[in-house]
Amino acid sequence: MSVGAGDDFVHVLGVESSCDEMAASVVRGGREVLASVVHSQTEVHRPYGGVVPELASRDHVRFVSAVAERALAEAGIGAEDLDGVAVTAGPGLVGSLLVGLSFGKAVAFRLGIPLVGVHHLVGHLMSAELARPDLVPPYLGLVVSGGHTALYRIGEDGGTELLGETRDDAVGEAFDKVAVLLGLGFPGGPAVSRAAESGDDAAVDFPRPMRKRPGLDFSYSGLKTAVAIEVEKRGGREALSAQQLSDLAASFELAAVEALVFRTRKAMREHKLASVAVVGGVAANRRLREEMARVGAREGFEAIFPPASLCTDNAAMIAAAGARMLHRGQRDGLSMNAFSRAPVAAVVR
Ligand code: KG4
Ligand code: ZN
């Protein structure tokens, strides 16, 4: 184990199991991803059209050791070379979280190295700095995932201030629910996005949620309902032609994306920031990337999108966030518990 300012945690093992991905990663010096292994459960949940929590945790139990061993092998190090363990403690499905958490505790205990619990969203936010090591706060963080839609100001000290969040559904959840309404299968976000490619985004003028409201909050349940009404108007899902399906997908995608871009532009102006980091699973969406970059170029701000592999759930972001926390002296004991919900500010110390 090496000691020294800044690089006292050379090799950090990250473990992430908050939902339906079991992931492990080794990050060197807090910034360099030596290995990032993600075991997806898509096939386990596909027949049900959504994540079944019980099945997710059972699958995690089966694969956690193998995924971590593969991460070590790909990083070219042995377990004895690890200097710390970072594990997602929440928010997420508690049964899923507990698998990664117990594994992380066991590794840290066995090796006698420090352990730290990481907030999943702090991990997502960290993915921007992992992708762009020259990114220096202050900047805006837009977290868009299956469970969250929120805007944060990342301050000079790395602290986070919540500026706005969804009042109901998350944007990724809206993509997933619209995929079900349109019969596009699971996982929903990429399926809607694919269908939208051959559609006319002006076919249906869906409402732009919250556009006329003050503040920086989001709302996605109304948009989802609007899609359901349009499907019914056309005689239900079975009656839709392939073109109608694509048109609905494209029109929905544009409305969902425009609402994100509109709020982001407002936050950038109000807080006089120069960069926005867009993170979380929905940041993989092509339309969002294009629209955000277009408006950013017009308004004079830079939109940073990590590569898709760092947008969807992964353990590299957890290891990187954990390395920083460990460096600051943060530690968690073996009594640490998983949590299903908690604001970011409550855990960024
Ligand atoms: O960050 P993530 O992997 O897990 C959570 O923490 O929730 O995000 C998953 C979400 C899902 O709702 C999924 O449908 C959405 O991200 N997603 C997308 C795309 N890829 C994933 N949504 C729209 N377009 C995509 N290409
Ligand atoms: Zn996530």
mmCIF file of C-alpha atoms and ligand atoms in Angstrom:
data_model
loop_
_atom_site.group_PDB
_atom_site.id
_atom_site.type_symbol
_atom_site.label_atom_id
_atom_site.label_comp_id
_atom_site.label_asym_id
_atom_site.label_seq_id
_atom_site.Cartn_x
_atom_site.Cartn_y
_atom_site.Cartn_z
ATOM 1 C CA MET A 1 0.000 0.000 0.000
ATOM 2 C CA SER A 2 1.391 3.370 -0.864
ATOM 3 C CA VAL A 3 0.919 6.567 1.090
ATOM 4 C CA GLY A 4 1.195 10.125 -0.079
ATOM 5 C CA ALA A 5 -0.806 13.258 -0.746
ATOM 6 C CA GLY A 6 -3.559 12.661 -3.273
ATOM 7 C CA ASP A 7 -2.603 9.167 -4.242
ATOM 8 C CA ASP A 8 -2.872 7.491 -0.872
ATOM 9 C CA PHE A 9 -5.629 5.299 -2.278
ATOM 10 C CA VAL A 10 -3.992 3.933 -5.389
ATOM 11 C CA HIS A 11 -6.322 1.066 -6.179
ATOM 12 C CA VAL A 12 -9.944 1.392 -5.133
ATOM 13 C CA LEU A 13 -12.443 -1.366 -5.785
ATOM 14 C CA GLY A 14 -15.906 -0.011 -6.609
ATOM 15 C CA VAL A 15 -19.030 -2.149 -6.245
ATOM 16 C CA GLU A 16 -22.457 -1.090 -7.561
ATOM 17 C CA SER A 17 -25.669 -3.108 -7.268
ATOM 18 C CA SER A 18 -28.424 -0.549 -6.678
ATOM 19 C CA CYS A 19 -30.797 -1.875 -9.329
ATOM 20 C CA ASP A 20 -30.461 -4.530 -12.014
ATOM 21 C CA GLU A 21 -26.777 -4.236 -12.850
ATOM 22 C CA MET A 22 -24.028 -5.901 -10.869
ATOM 23 C CA ALA A 23 -20.880 -3.911 -11.485
ATOM 24 C CA ALA A 24 -17.317 -3.860 -10.189
ATOM 25 C CA SER A 25 -14.427 -1.610 -11.129
ATOM 26 C CA VAL A 26 -10.858 -0.824 -10.220
ATOM 27 C CA VAL A 27 -9.876 2.848 -10.410
ATOM 28 C CA ARG A 28 -6.289 4.011 -9.969
ATOM 29 C CA GLY A 29 -5.467 7.343 -8.358
ATOM 30 C CA GLY A 30 -9.159 8.286 -8.259
ATOM 31 C CA ARG A 31 -9.317 9.048 -11.982
ATOM 32 C CA GLU A 32 -7.940 6.228 -14.116
ATOM 33 C CA VAL A 33 -10.346 3.380 -14.860
ATOM 34 C CA LEU A 34 -8.297 0.166 -14.984
ATOM 35 C CA ALA A 35 -11.365 -2.079 -15.293
ATOM 36 C CA SER A 36 -15.127 -1.587 -15.356
ATOM 37 C CA VAL A 37 -17.210 -4.758 -15.513
ATOM 38 C CA VAL A 38 -21.017 -4.616 -15.757
ATOM 39 C CA HIS A 39 -23.180 -7.715 -15.568
ATOM 40 C CA SER A 40 -26.597 -6.827 -16.963
ATOM 41 C CA GLN A 41 -29.821 -8.629 -15.995
ATOM 42 C CA THR A 42 -31.840 -7.517 -19.010
ATOM 43 C CA GLU A 43 -32.719 -11.087 -19.984
ATOM 44 C CA VAL A 44 -33.844 -11.937 -16.426
ATOM 45 C CA HIS A 45 -36.389 -9.101 -16.343
ATOM 46 C CA ARG A 46 -37.431 -8.911 -20.001
ATOM 47 C CA PRO A 47 -40.361 -11.356 -19.676
ATOM 48 C CA TYR A 48 -41.861 -9.106 -16.968
ATOM 49 C CA GLY A 49 -41.376 -5.803 -18.803
ATOM 50 C CA GLY A 50 -39.617 -4.256 -15.796
ATOM 51 C CA VAL A 51 -37.199 -4.962 -12.976
ATOM 52 C CA VAL A 52 -38.466 -7.581 -10.488
ATOM 53 C CA PRO A 53 -36.647 -6.734 -7.219
ATOM 54 C CA GLU A 54 -36.553 -10.283 -5.842
ATOM 55 C CA LEU A 55 -35.069 -11.664 -9.051
ATOM 56 C CA ALA A 56 -32.560 -8.800 -9.170
ATOM 57 C CA SER A 57 -31.106 -9.530 -5.739
ATOM 58 C CA ARG A 58 -30.981 -13.283 -6.377
ATOM 59 C CA ASP A 59 -29.043 -12.714 -9.600
ATOM 60 C CA HIS A 60 -26.695 -10.325 -7.809
ATOM 61 C CA VAL A 61 -25.885 -13.014 -5.239
ATOM 62 C CA ARG A 62 -24.991 -15.403 -8.056
ATOM 63 C CA PHE A 63 -22.655 -13.028 -9.878
ATOM 64 C CA VAL A 64 -21.118 -10.625 -7.363
ATOM 65 C CA SER A 65 -17.904 -12.601 -6.753
ATOM 66 C CA ALA A 66 -17.323 -13.426 -10.412
ATOM 67 C CA VAL A 67 -17.851 -9.797 -11.485
ATOM 68 C CA ALA A 68 -15.403 -8.511 -8.864
ATOM 69 C CA GLU A 69 -12.832 -11.173 -9.747
ATOM 70 C CA ARG A 70 -13.095 -10.232 -13.405
ATOM 71 C CA ALA A 71 -12.545 -6.571 -12.560
ATOM 72 C CA LEU A 72 -9.361 -7.447 -10.664
ATOM 73 C CA ALA A 73 -8.154 -9.680 -13.496
ATOM 74 C CA GLU A 74 -8.826 -7.014 -16.135
ATOM 75 C CA ALA A 75 -7.054 -4.423 -13.984
ATOM 76 C CA GLY A 76 -4.115 -6.809 -13.727
ATOM 77 C CA ILE A 77 -3.925 -6.644 -9.943
ATOM 78 C CA GLY A 78 -4.551 -8.995 -7.045
ATOM 79 C CA ALA A 79 -6.941 -8.368 -4.157
ATOM 80 C CA GLU A 80 -3.931 -7.697 -1.925
ATOM 81 C CA ASP A 81 -3.113 -4.657 -4.101
ATOM 82 C CA LEU A 82 -6.370 -2.931 -3.165
ATOM 83 C CA ASP A 83 -6.147 0.113 -0.888
ATOM 84 C CA GLY A 84 -9.837 0.736 -0.293
ATOM 85 C CA VAL A 85 -13.367 -0.366 -1.121
ATOM 86 C CA ALA A 86 -16.214 1.920 -2.263
ATOM 87 C CA VAL A 87 -19.715 0.548 -2.450
ATOM 88 C CA THR A 88 -23.089 2.049 -3.366
ATOM 89 C CA ALA A 89 -25.097 2.312 -0.134
ATOM 90 C CA GLY A 90 -28.222 3.826 -1.736
ATOM 91 C CA PRO A 91 -30.601 4.968 -2.991
ATOM 92 C CA GLY A 92 -31.952 1.952 -4.823
ATOM 93 C CA LEU A 93 -33.631 -1.395 -4.273
ATOM 94 C CA VAL A 94 -32.625 -2.395 -0.754
ATOM 95 C CA GLY A 95 -32.434 -6.120 -1.549
ATOM 96 C CA SER A 96 -30.094 -5.376 -4.452
ATOM 97 C CA LEU A 97 -28.003 -2.859 -2.534
ATOM 98 C CA LEU A 98 -27.459 -5.274 0.353
ATOM 99 C CA VAL A 99 -25.694 -7.775 -1.906
ATOM 100 C CA GLY A 100 -23.025 -5.312 -3.045
ATOM 101 C CA LEU A 101 -22.798 -3.781 0.404
ATOM 102 C CA SER A 102 -22.242 -7.130 2.153
ATOM 103 C CA PHE A 103 -19.665 -8.112 -0.445
ATOM 104 C CA GLY A 104 -17.818 -4.800 -0.085
ATOM 105 C CA LYS A 105 -17.798 -5.141 3.695
ATOM 106 C CA ALA A 106 -16.428 -8.690 3.459
ATOM 107 C CA VAL A 107 -13.599 -7.636 1.115
ATOM 108 C CA ALA A 108 -12.646 -4.651 3.276
ATOM 109 C CA PHE A 109 -12.749 -6.746 6.463
ATOM 110 C CA ARG A 110 -10.761 -9.629 4.965
ATOM 111 C CA LEU A 111 -8.057 -7.324 3.565
ATOM 112 C CA GLY A 112 -8.059 -4.902 6.496
ATOM 113 C CA ILE A 113 -8.582 -1.873 4.239
ATOM 114 C CA PRO A 114 -10.969 1.079 4.592
ATOM 115 C CA LEU A 115 -14.547 1.007 3.351
ATOM 116 C CA VAL A 116 -16.783 3.857 2.287
ATOM 117 C CA GLY A 117 -20.455 3.939 1.259
ATOM 118 C CA VAL A 118 -21.238 6.095 -1.778
ATOM 119 C CA HIS A 119 -24.518 7.793 -2.716
ATOM 120 C CA HIS A 120 -25.518 6.511 -6.152
ATOM 121 C CA LEU A 121 -26.162 10.027 -7.498
ATOM 122 C CA VAL A 122 -22.825 11.310 -6.219
ATOM 123 C CA GLY A 123 -21.379 8.472 -8.285
ATOM 124 C CA HIS A 124 -23.344 9.528 -11.383
ATOM 125 C CA LEU A 125 -22.193 13.137 -10.925
ATOM 126 C CA MET A 126 -18.599 11.920 -10.601
ATOM 127 C CA SER A 127 -18.804 10.227 -13.998
ATOM 128 C CA ALA A 128 -18.427 13.667 -15.608
ATOM 129 C CA GLU A 129 -15.084 14.347 -13.938
ATOM 130 C CA LEU A 130 -14.018 10.811 -14.703
ATOM 131 C CA ALA A 131 -14.709 11.412 -18.400
ATOM 132 C CA ARG A 132 -13.285 14.921 -18.336
ATOM 133 C CA PRO A 133 -10.498 15.187 -15.745
ATOM 134 C CA ASP A 134 -10.027 18.894 -16.616
ATOM 135 C CA LEU A 135 -13.590 19.734 -15.536
ATOM 136 C CA VAL A 136 -13.342 22.079 -12.570
ATOM 137 C CA PRO A 137 -16.302 23.225 -10.424
ATOM 138 C CA PRO A 138 -18.431 25.247 -10.357
ATOM 139 C CA TYR A 139 -20.637 23.590 -12.954
ATOM 140 C CA LEU A 140 -24.202 22.384 -13.333
ATOM 141 C CA GLY A 141 -25.007 18.690 -12.940
ATOM 142 C CA LEU A 142 -28.121 17.329 -14.626
ATOM 143 C CA VAL A 143 -28.879 13.814 -13.348
ATOM 144 C CA VAL A 144 -31.270 11.952 -15.632
ATOM 145 C CA SER A 145 -31.868 8.308 -14.786
ATOM 146 C CA GLY A 146 -34.584 5.757 -14.182
ATOM 147 C CA GLY A 147 -35.124 7.010 -10.644
ATOM 148 C CA HIS A 148 -34.021 10.639 -10.744
ATOM 149 C CA THR A 149 -34.324 13.878 -12.656
ATOM 150 C CA ALA A 150 -32.507 16.657 -10.853
ATOM 151 C CA LEU A 151 -30.335 19.717 -11.308
ATOM 152 C CA TYR A 152 -27.431 20.353 -8.954
ATOM 153 C CA ARG A 153 -24.926 23.150 -8.668
ATOM 154 C CA ILE A 154 -21.535 21.580 -8.013
ATOM 155 C CA GLY A 155 -19.680 24.160 -5.977
ATOM 156 C CA GLU A 156 -16.022 25.148 -5.848
ATOM 157 C CA ASP A 157 -15.537 22.825 -2.861
ATOM 158 C CA GLY A 158 -17.190 19.911 -4.674
ATOM 159 C CA GLY A 159 -20.344 20.222 -2.544
ATOM 160 C CA THR A 160 -23.738 19.838 -4.204
ATOM 161 C CA GLU A 161 -26.735 22.146 -4.011
ATOM 162 C CA LEU A 162 -30.064 20.838 -5.280
ATOM 163 C CA LEU A 163 -31.619 23.431 -7.615
ATOM 164 C CA GLY A 164 -34.598 21.484 -8.898
ATOM 165 C CA GLU A 165 -35.979 17.974 -9.284
ATOM 166 C CA THR A 166 -38.942 16.076 -10.620
ATOM 167 C CA ARG A 167 -42.188 16.379 -8.715
ATOM 168 C CA ASP A 168 -43.384 12.983 -9.886
ATOM 169 C CA ASP A 169 -41.871 10.544 -12.404
ATOM 170 C CA ALA A 170 -38.219 10.552 -13.446
ATOM 171 C CA VAL A 171 -37.501 11.111 -17.140
ATOM 172 C CA GLY A 172 -36.050 7.586 -17.535
ATOM 173 C CA GLU A 173 -39.178 6.202 -15.902
ATOM 174 C CA ALA A 174 -41.269 8.126 -18.465
ATOM 175 C CA PHE A 175 -39.229 6.555 -21.297
ATOM 176 C CA ASP A 176 -39.745 3.119 -19.739
ATOM 177 C CA LYS A 177 -43.510 3.620 -19.267
ATOM 178 C CA VAL A 178 -43.973 4.975 -22.788
ATOM 179 C CA ALA A 179 -42.111 1.918 -24.088
ATOM 180 C CA VAL A 180 -44.721 -0.238 -22.334
ATOM 181 C CA LEU A 181 -47.595 1.889 -23.722
ATOM 182 C CA LEU A 182 -46.192 1.498 -27.239
ATOM 183 C CA GLY A 183 -45.342 -2.188 -26.766
ATOM 184 C CA LEU A 184 -41.669 -1.577 -27.497
ATOM 185 C CA GLY A 185 -40.278 -3.949 -24.901
ATOM 186 C CA PHE A 186 -37.627 -3.740 -22.202
ATOM 187 C CA PRO A 187 -35.379 -1.888 -21.521
ATOM 188 C CA GLY A 188 -37.591 1.021 -22.546
ATOM 189 C CA GLY A 189 -35.307 4.038 -23.021
ATOM 190 C CA PRO A 190 -33.154 2.683 -25.843
ATOM 191 C CA ALA A 191 -36.240 1.054 -27.457
ATOM 192 C CA VAL A 192 -38.169 4.348 -27.596
ATOM 193 C CA SER A 193 -35.085 6.099 -28.894
ATOM 194 C CA ARG A 194 -34.632 3.521 -31.672
ATOM 195 C CA ALA A 195 -38.303 3.698 -32.696
ATOM 196 C CA ALA A 196 -38.107 7.505 -32.709
ATOM 197 C CA GLU A 197 -35.350 7.524 -35.322
ATOM 198 C CA SER A 198 -37.767 6.810 -38.163
ATOM 199 C CA GLY A 199 -40.574 8.963 -36.745
ATOM 200 C CA ASP A 200 -41.817 12.511 -37.294
ATOM 201 C CA ASP A 201 -41.244 14.473 -34.074
ATOM 202 C CA ALA A 202 -43.849 17.063 -35.120
ATOM 203 C CA ALA A 203 -46.605 14.453 -35.568
ATOM 204 C CA VAL A 204 -48.055 15.107 -32.101
ATOM 205 C CA ASP A 205 -47.548 18.334 -30.190
ATOM 206 C CA PHE A 206 -47.122 16.905 -26.682
ATOM 207 C CA PRO A 207 -47.130 19.323 -23.719
ATOM 208 C CA ARG A 208 -43.700 20.605 -22.600
ATOM 209 C CA PRO A 209 -43.946 19.819 -18.874
ATOM 210 C CA MET A 210 -43.532 22.726 -16.422
ATOM 211 C CA ARG A 211 -42.543 25.138 -19.181
ATOM 212 C CA LYS A 212 -44.641 27.995 -17.871
ATOM 213 C CA ARG A 213 -43.977 27.356 -14.178
ATOM 214 C CA PRO A 214 -41.356 29.290 -12.217
ATOM 215 C CA GLY A 215 -38.420 27.498 -10.600
ATOM 216 C CA LEU A 216 -36.322 24.614 -11.845
ATOM 217 C CA ASP A 217 -38.471 21.576 -11.076
ATOM 218 C CA PHE A 218 -39.527 18.933 -13.594
ATOM 219 C CA SER A 219 -42.666 16.844 -14.071
ATOM 220 C CA TYR A 220 -43.087 13.815 -16.316
ATOM 221 C CA SER A 221 -46.304 12.072 -15.288
ATOM 222 C CA GLY A 222 -48.492 14.394 -17.403
ATOM 223 C CA LEU A 223 -46.460 13.713 -20.530
ATOM 224 C CA LYS A 224 -46.758 9.976 -20.011
ATOM 225 C CA THR A 225 -50.545 10.335 -19.626
ATOM 226 C CA ALA A 226 -50.678 12.448 -22.802
ATOM 227 C CA VAL A 227 -48.981 9.610 -24.709
ATOM 228 C CA ALA A 228 -51.519 7.119 -23.274
ATOM 229 C CA ILE A 229 -54.405 9.328 -24.467
ATOM 230 C CA GLU A 230 -52.936 9.581 -27.988
ATOM 231 C CA VAL A 231 -52.546 5.787 -28.132
ATOM 232 C CA GLU A 232 -56.195 5.358 -27.098
ATOM 233 C CA LYS A 233 -57.350 7.927 -29.686
ATOM 234 C CA ARG A 234 -55.774 5.755 -32.377
ATOM 235 C CA GLY A 235 -57.643 2.673 -31.214
ATOM 236 C CA GLY A 236 -55.096 1.257 -28.766
ATOM 237 C CA ARG A 237 -51.606 -0.184 -29.077
ATOM 238 C CA GLU A 238 -52.527 -3.108 -31.349
ATOM 239 C CA ALA A 239 -54.128 -0.766 -33.889
ATOM 240 C CA LEU A 240 -50.992 1.356 -34.344
ATOM 241 C CA SER A 241 -49.092 1.133 -37.610
ATOM 242 C CA ALA A 242 -45.291 1.024 -37.477
ATOM 243 C CA GLN A 243 -45.200 4.629 -38.682
ATOM 244 C CA GLN A 244 -47.680 5.801 -36.038
ATOM 245 C CA LEU A 245 -45.589 4.061 -33.399
ATOM 246 C CA SER A 246 -42.436 5.789 -34.549
ATOM 247 C CA ASP A 247 -44.211 9.167 -34.787
ATOM 248 C CA LEU A 248 -45.499 8.863 -31.210
ATOM 249 C CA ALA A 249 -42.044 7.792 -29.993
ATOM 250 C CA ALA A 250 -40.329 10.689 -31.787
ATOM 251 C CA SER A 251 -42.865 13.276 -30.588
ATOM 252 C CA PHE A 252 -42.598 12.018 -27.013
ATOM 253 C CA GLU A 253 -38.807 11.954 -27.128
ATOM 254 C CA LEU A 254 -38.649 15.527 -28.377
ATOM 255 C CA ALA A 255 -41.037 16.779 -25.653
ATOM 256 C CA ALA A 256 -39.113 14.900 -22.931
ATOM 257 C CA VAL A 257 -35.748 16.175 -24.170
ATOM 258 C CA GLU A 258 -36.910 19.766 -24.710
ATOM 259 C CA ALA A 259 -38.168 19.944 -21.126
ATOM 260 C CA LEU A 260 -34.693 18.950 -19.890
ATOM 261 C CA VAL A 261 -32.897 21.388 -22.181
ATOM 262 C CA PHE A 262 -35.275 24.249 -21.341
ATOM 263 C CA ARG A 263 -34.766 23.869 -17.583
ATOM 264 C CA THR A 264 -31.014 23.472 -18.007
ATOM 265 C CA ARG A 265 -30.771 26.656 -20.065
ATOM 266 C CA LYS A 266 -32.694 28.528 -17.364
ATOM 267 C CA ALA A 267 -30.422 27.180 -14.603
ATOM 268 C CA MET A 268 -27.274 28.031 -16.573
ATOM 269 C CA ARG A 269 -28.465 31.627 -17.012
ATOM 270 C CA GLU A 270 -29.641 32.080 -13.430
ATOM 271 C CA HIS A 271 -26.479 30.631 -11.915
ATOM 272 C CA LYS A 272 -24.106 32.053 -14.526
ATOM 273 C CA LEU A 273 -22.324 28.758 -15.141
ATOM 274 C CA ALA A 274 -20.207 27.808 -18.129
ATOM 275 C CA SER A 275 -20.587 23.999 -18.213
ATOM 276 C CA VAL A 276 -23.287 21.439 -17.636
ATOM 277 C CA ALA A 277 -22.498 17.778 -17.031
ATOM 278 C CA VAL A 278 -25.334 15.511 -18.104
ATOM 279 C CA VAL A 279 -25.139 12.161 -16.303
ATOM 280 C CA GLY A 280 -27.240 9.034 -15.664
ATOM 281 C CA GLY A 281 -28.785 6.491 -18.017
ATOM 282 C CA VAL A 282 -30.854 8.957 -20.069
ATOM 283 C CA ALA A 283 -27.657 10.901 -20.861
ATOM 284 C CA ALA A 284 -27.008 8.068 -23.335
ATOM 285 C CA ASN A 285 -29.948 9.390 -25.391
ATOM 286 C CA ARG A 286 -28.800 10.715 -28.756
ATOM 287 C CA ARG A 287 -31.509 13.306 -29.144
ATOM 288 C CA LEU A 288 -30.717 14.778 -25.726
ATOM 289 C CA ARG A 289 -27.042 14.964 -26.616
ATOM 290 C CA GLU A 290 -27.782 16.734 -29.884
ATOM 291 C CA GLU A 291 -30.325 19.229 -28.502
ATOM 292 C CA MET A 292 -28.219 20.093 -25.449
ATOM 293 C CA ALA A 293 -25.107 20.637 -27.579
ATOM 294 C CA ARG A 294 -27.086 22.770 -30.057
ATOM 295 C CA VAL A 295 -28.611 25.025 -27.379
ATOM 296 C CA GLY A 296 -25.288 25.147 -25.519
ATOM 297 C CA ALA A 297 -23.498 26.384 -28.629
ATOM 298 C CA ARG A 298 -26.155 29.066 -29.116
ATOM 299 C CA GLU A 299 -26.148 30.171 -25.468
ATOM 300 C CA GLY A 300 -22.408 29.908 -24.916
ATOM 301 C CA PHE A 301 -22.230 26.991 -22.486
ATOM 302 C CA GLU A 302 -20.510 23.660 -22.831
ATOM 303 C CA ALA A 303 -22.503 20.428 -22.497
ATOM 304 C CA ILE A 304 -20.447 17.519 -21.201
ATOM 305 C CA PHE A 305 -21.685 13.994 -21.775
ATOM 306 C CA PRO A 306 -19.673 11.047 -20.448
ATOM 307 C CA PRO A 307 -19.430 8.075 -22.815
ATOM 308 C CA ALA A 308 -22.528 5.837 -22.706
ATOM 309 C CA SER A 309 -20.645 3.196 -20.658
ATOM 310 C CA LEU A 310 -20.249 5.767 -17.860
ATOM 311 C CA CYS A 311 -23.822 7.103 -18.195
ATOM 312 C CA THR A 312 -25.687 3.910 -17.387
ATOM 313 C CA ASP A 313 -25.036 2.239 -14.050
ATOM 314 C CA ASN A 314 -21.407 1.259 -13.535
ATOM 315 C CA ALA A 315 -18.945 0.868 -10.675
ATOM 316 C CA ALA A 316 -16.155 3.087 -12.049
ATOM 317 C CA MET A 317 -18.121 6.172 -10.977
ATOM 318 C CA ILE A 318 -18.559 4.652 -7.505
ATOM 319 C CA ALA A 319 -14.854 3.809 -7.186
ATOM 320 C CA ALA A 320 -13.873 7.330 -8.318
ATOM 321 C CA ALA A 321 -16.294 9.022 -5.910
ATOM 322 C CA GLY A 322 -15.194 6.645 -3.146
ATOM 323 C CA ALA A 323 -11.498 7.330 -3.772
ATOM 324 C CA ARG A 324 -12.125 11.011 -3.208
ATOM 325 C CA MET A 325 -14.111 10.363 -0.031
ATOM 326 C CA LEU A 326 -11.432 8.022 1.308
ATOM 327 C CA HIS A 327 -8.792 10.621 0.530
ATOM 328 C CA ARG A 328 -10.776 13.117 2.593
ATOM 329 C CA GLY A 329 -10.674 10.684 5.493
ATOM 330 C CA GLN A 330 -14.221 9.414 5.279
ATOM 331 C CA ARG A 331 -14.792 5.870 6.510
ATOM 332 C CA ASP A 332 -17.778 3.665 7.100
ATOM 333 C CA GLY A 333 -17.912 0.775 9.525
ATOM 334 C CA LEU A 334 -19.202 -2.725 9.047
ATOM 335 C CA SER A 335 -22.504 -1.614 10.596
ATOM 336 C CA MET A 336 -23.237 0.629 7.577
ATOM 337 C CA ASN A 337 -26.729 -0.006 6.221
ATOM 338 C CA ALA A 338 -28.283 0.300 2.780
ATOM 339 C CA PHE A 339 -30.834 3.075 2.271
ATOM 340 C CA SER A 340 -33.620 3.247 -0.281
ATOM 341 C CA ARG A 341 -33.924 7.046 -0.301
ATOM 342 C CA ALA A 342 -31.812 9.994 0.868
ATOM 343 C CA PRO A 343 -31.050 13.444 -0.514
ATOM 344 C CA VAL A 344 -27.554 13.888 -1.932
ATOM 345 C CA ALA A 345 -26.767 16.676 0.515
ATOM 346 C CA ALA A 346 -27.326 14.298 3.405
ATOM 347 C CA VAL A 347 -24.448 12.117 2.345
ATOM 348 C CA VAL A 348 -21.968 14.471 0.681
ATOM 349 C CA ARG A 349 -19.880 15.450 3.626
HETATM 350 O O1 KG4 B 1 -28.619 5.444 -14.529
HETATM 351 P P1 KG4 B 1 -29.366 4.222 -14.943
HETATM 352 O O2 KG4 B 1 -28.612 3.140 -15.658
HETATM 353 O O3 KG4 B 1 -30.056 3.553 -13.712
HETATM 354 C C1 KG4 B 1 -30.669 4.313 -12.714
HETATM 355 O O4 KG4 B 1 -29.952 4.764 -11.791
HETATM 356 O O5 KG4 B 1 -31.901 4.510 -12.853
HETATM 357 O O6 KG4 B 1 -30.600 4.737 -15.841
HETATM 358 C C2 KG4 B 1 -31.518 3.846 -16.388
HETATM 359 C C3 KG4 B 1 -32.546 4.643 -17.171
HETATM 360 C C4 KG4 B 1 -33.712 3.792 -17.651
HETATM 361 O O7 KG4 B 1 -34.928 4.458 -17.362
HETATM 362 C C5 KG4 B 1 -33.462 3.692 -19.151
HETATM 363 O O8 KG4 B 1 -34.651 3.516 -19.902
HETATM 364 C C6 KG4 B 1 -32.817 5.017 -19.441
HETATM 365 O O9 KG4 B 1 -31.949 5.214 -18.341
HETATM 366 N N1 KG4 B 1 -32.055 4.997 -20.713
HETATM 367 C C7 KG4 B 1 -32.380 5.752 -21.788
HETATM 368 C C8 KG4 B 1 -31.443 5.425 -22.797
HETATM 369 N N2 KG4 B 1 -30.569 4.503 -22.298
HETATM 370 C C9 KG4 B 1 -30.962 4.254 -21.016
HETATM 371 N N3 KG4 B 1 -33.369 6.634 -21.974
HETATM 372 C C10 KG4 B 1 -33.464 7.224 -23.181
HETATM 373 N N4 KG4 B 1 -32.619 6.953 -24.201
HETATM 374 C C11 KG4 B 1 -31.593 6.089 -24.065
HETATM 375 N N5 KG4 B 1 -30.773 5.842 -25.080
HETATM 376 ZN ZN ZN B 2 -28.075 5.047 -11.899
#
